[in-house]
Short mmCIF file of C-alpha atoms in Angstrom, two decimals:
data_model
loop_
_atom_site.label_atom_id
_atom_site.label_comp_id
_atom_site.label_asym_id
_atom_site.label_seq_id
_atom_site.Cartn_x
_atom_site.Cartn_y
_atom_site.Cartn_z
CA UNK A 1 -46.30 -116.27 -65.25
CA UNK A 2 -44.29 -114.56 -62.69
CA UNK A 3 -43.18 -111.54 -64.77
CA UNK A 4 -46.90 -110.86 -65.64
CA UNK A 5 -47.27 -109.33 -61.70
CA UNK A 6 -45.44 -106.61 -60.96
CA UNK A 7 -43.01 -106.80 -57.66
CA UNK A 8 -43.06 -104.18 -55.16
CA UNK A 9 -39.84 -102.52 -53.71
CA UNK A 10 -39.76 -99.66 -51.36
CA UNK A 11 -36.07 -97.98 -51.82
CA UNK A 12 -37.09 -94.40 -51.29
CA UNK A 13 -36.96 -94.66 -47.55
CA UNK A 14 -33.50 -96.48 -47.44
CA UNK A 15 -31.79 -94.22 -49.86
CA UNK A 16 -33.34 -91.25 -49.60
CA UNK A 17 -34.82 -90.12 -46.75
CA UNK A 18 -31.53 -89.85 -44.68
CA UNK A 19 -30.07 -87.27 -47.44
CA UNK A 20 -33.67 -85.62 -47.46
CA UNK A 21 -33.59 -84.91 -43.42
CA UNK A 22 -30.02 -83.96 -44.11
CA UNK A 23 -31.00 -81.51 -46.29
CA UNK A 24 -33.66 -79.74 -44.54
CA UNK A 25 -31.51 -79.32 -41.66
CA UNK A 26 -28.85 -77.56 -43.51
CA UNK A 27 -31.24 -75.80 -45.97
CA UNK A 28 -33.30 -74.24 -42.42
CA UNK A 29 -30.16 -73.55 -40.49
CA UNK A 30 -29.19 -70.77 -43.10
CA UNK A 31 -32.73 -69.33 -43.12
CA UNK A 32 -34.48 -67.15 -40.75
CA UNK A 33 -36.57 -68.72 -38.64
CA UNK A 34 -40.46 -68.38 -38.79
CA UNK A 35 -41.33 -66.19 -36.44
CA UNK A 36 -39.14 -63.57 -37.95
CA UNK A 37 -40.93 -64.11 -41.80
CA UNK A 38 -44.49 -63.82 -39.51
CA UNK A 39 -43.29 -60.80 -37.95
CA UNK A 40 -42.36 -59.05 -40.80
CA UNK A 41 -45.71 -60.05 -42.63
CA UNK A 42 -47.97 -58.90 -39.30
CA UNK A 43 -45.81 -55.69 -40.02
CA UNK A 44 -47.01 -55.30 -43.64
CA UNK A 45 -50.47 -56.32 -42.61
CA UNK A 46 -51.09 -53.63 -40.00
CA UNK A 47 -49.67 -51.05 -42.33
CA UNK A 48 -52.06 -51.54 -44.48
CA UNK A 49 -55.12 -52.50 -42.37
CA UNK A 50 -54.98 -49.27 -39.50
CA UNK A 51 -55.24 -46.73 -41.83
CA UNK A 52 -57.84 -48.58 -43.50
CA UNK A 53 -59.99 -49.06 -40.75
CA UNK A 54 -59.54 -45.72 -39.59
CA UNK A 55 -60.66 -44.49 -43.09
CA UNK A 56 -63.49 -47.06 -43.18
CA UNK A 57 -64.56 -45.72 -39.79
CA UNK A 58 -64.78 -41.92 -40.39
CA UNK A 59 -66.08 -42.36 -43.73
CA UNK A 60 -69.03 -43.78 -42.48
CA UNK A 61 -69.70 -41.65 -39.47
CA UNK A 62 -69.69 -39.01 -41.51
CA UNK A 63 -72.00 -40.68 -44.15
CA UNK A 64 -74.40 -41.98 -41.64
CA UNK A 65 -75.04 -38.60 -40.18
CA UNK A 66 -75.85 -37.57 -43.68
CA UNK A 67 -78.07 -40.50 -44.38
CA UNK A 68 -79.88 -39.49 -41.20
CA UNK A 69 -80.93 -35.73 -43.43
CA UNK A 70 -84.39 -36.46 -44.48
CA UNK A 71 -84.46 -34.75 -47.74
CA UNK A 72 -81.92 -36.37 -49.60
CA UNK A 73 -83.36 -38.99 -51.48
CA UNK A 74 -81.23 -39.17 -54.36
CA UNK A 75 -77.84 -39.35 -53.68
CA UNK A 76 -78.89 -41.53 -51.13
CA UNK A 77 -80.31 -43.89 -53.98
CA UNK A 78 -77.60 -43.25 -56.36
CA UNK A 79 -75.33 -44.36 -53.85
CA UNK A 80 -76.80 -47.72 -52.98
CA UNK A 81 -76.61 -48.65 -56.78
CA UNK A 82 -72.84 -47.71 -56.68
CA UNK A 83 -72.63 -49.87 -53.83
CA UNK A 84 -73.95 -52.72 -54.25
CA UNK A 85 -71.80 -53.73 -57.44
CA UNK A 86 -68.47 -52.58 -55.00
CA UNK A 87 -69.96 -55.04 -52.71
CA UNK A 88 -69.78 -57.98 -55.09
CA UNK A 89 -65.79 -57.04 -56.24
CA UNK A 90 -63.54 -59.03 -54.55
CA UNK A 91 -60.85 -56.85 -52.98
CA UNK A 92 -57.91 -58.50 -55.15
CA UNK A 93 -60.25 -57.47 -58.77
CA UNK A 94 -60.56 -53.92 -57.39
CA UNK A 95 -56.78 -53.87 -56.50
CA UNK A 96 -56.00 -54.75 -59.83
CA UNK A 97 -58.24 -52.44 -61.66
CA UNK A 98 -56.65 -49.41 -59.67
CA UNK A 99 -53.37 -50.59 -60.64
CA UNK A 100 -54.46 -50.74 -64.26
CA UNK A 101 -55.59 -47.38 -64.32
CA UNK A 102 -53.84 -45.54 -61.98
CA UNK A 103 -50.05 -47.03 -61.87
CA UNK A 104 -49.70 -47.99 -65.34
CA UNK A 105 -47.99 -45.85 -68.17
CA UNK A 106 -50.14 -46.37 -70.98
CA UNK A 107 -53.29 -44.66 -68.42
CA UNK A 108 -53.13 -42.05 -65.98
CA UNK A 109 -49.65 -43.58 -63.97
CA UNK A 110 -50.47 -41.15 -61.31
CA UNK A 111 -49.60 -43.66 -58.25
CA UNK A 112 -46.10 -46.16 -57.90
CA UNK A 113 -46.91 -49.61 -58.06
CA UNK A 114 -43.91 -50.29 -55.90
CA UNK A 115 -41.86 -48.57 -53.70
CA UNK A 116 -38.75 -47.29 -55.35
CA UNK A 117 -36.89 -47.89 -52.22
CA UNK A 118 -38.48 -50.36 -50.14
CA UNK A 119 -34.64 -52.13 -49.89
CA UNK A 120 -36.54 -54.43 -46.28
CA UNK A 121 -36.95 -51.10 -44.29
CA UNK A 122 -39.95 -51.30 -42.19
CA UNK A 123 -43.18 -50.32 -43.57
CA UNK A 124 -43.85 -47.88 -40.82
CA UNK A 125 -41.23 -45.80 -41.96
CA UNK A 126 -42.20 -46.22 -45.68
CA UNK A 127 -45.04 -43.90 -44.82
CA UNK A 128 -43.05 -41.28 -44.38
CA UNK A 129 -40.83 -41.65 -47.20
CA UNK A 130 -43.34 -42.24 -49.75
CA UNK A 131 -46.96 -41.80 -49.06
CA UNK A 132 -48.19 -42.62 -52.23
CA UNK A 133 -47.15 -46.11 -52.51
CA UNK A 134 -49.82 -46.79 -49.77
CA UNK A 135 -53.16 -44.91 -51.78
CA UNK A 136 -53.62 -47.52 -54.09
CA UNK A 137 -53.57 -50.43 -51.77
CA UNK A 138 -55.88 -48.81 -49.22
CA UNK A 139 -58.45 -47.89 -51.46
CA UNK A 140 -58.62 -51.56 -53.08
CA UNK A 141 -59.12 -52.64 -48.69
CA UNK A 142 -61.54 -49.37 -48.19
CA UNK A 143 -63.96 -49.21 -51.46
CA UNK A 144 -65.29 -52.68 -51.10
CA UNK A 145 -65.32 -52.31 -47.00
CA UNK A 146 -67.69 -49.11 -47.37
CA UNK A 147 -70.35 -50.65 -49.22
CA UNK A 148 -70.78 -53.48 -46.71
CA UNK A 149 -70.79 -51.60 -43.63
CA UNK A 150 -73.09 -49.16 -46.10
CA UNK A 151 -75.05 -51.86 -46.69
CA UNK A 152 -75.60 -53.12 -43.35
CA UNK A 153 -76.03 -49.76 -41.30
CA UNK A 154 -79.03 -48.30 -43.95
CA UNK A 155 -80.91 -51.99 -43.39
CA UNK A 156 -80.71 -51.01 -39.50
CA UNK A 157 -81.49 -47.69 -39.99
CA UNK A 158 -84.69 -48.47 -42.03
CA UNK A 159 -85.39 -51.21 -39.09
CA UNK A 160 -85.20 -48.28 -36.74
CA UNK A 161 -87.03 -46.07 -38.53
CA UNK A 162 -89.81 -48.64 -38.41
CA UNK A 163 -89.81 -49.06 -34.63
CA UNK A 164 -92.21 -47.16 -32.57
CA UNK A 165 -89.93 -45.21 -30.59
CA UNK A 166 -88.22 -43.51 -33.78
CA UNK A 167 -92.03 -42.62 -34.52
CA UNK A 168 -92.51 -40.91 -31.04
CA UNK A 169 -89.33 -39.14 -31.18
CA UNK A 170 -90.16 -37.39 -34.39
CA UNK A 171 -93.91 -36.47 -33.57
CA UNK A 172 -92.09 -35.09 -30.73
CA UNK A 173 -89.72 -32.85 -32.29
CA UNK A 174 -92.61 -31.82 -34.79
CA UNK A 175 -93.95 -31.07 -31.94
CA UNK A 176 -91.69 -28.87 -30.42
CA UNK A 177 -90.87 -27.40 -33.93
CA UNK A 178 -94.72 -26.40 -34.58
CA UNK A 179 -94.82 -24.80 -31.15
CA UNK A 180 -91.92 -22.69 -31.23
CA UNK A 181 -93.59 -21.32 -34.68
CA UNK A 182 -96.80 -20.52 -33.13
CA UNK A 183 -95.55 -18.39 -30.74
#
């Protein structure tokens, strides 16, 4: 009844493991080493992500000091419906839409997809070279950015413009507005 139970060796570690280490150490002495593969990918990264802040930044200064024009109510509405969907889009789906549309021959193939000659240079100097690689990949970070920080500066604003002092500030300037008419 002996051959009904199955017998347990472990030969993996004996045989194995030794060529396995032996392996890794020759296979990682050839590559570079971490830190330069992080490097190079913080490189990429900040690239991308400065201009896009900076974008993200002065596009909504400027829009908030519009938002703050009192007699604008429909733009301000249309834009909040445009929003909120751009909210909900993961970056990567918007990224891939633009490339759809805008890099690919059978649309408008008005953008590269790729650098023709990215050939490991540094991305800093890819700006210069070709500019419109980067348009594509900012707007997939930037689109979906603006409608949060949309988003969450009209909710404060319409918190503010519920407070008491916001109230007191405007019956001032009414104020001031109505006197300067009267005389």
């Amino acid at each position: 009844m002996n051959f009904l139970i199955p017998e347990f060796k472990w030969e993996w570690y004996s045989k194995s493991l030794p060529s396995l280490v032996g392996k890794l150490f020759r296979f990682t002495a050839r590559r570079p080493s971490g830190w330069t593969k992080i490097w190079k990918a913080i490189q990429w990264t900040m690239a991308l992500q400065i201009p896009a802040v900076i974008l993200i930044f002065l596009w909504d200064c400027g829009w908030h000091f519009w938002w703050c024009v009192p007699n604008i109510i429909v733009s301000k509405r249309s834009w909040t419906l445009v929003s909120r969907p751009l909210h909900a889009f993961p970056v990567f789906w918007v990224g891939s839409l633009l490339l759809i549309f805008f890099a690919n021959p059978d649309f408008f193939n008005w953008f590269p997809a790729i650098p023709e000659s990215a050939g490991g240079s540094d991305p800093f100097s890819l700006w210069i070279q070709q500019p419109a690689f980067w348009i594509l990949p900012i707007t997939a970070l930037v689109l979906p950015s603006l409608a949060v920080i949309y988003n969450l500066f009209r909710k404060g604003l319409e918190n503010a413009f519920q407070k008491r002092f916001w109230m007191r500030a405007r019956a001032a300037v009414f104020l001031r507005w109505t006197d300067s008419d009267m005389s």
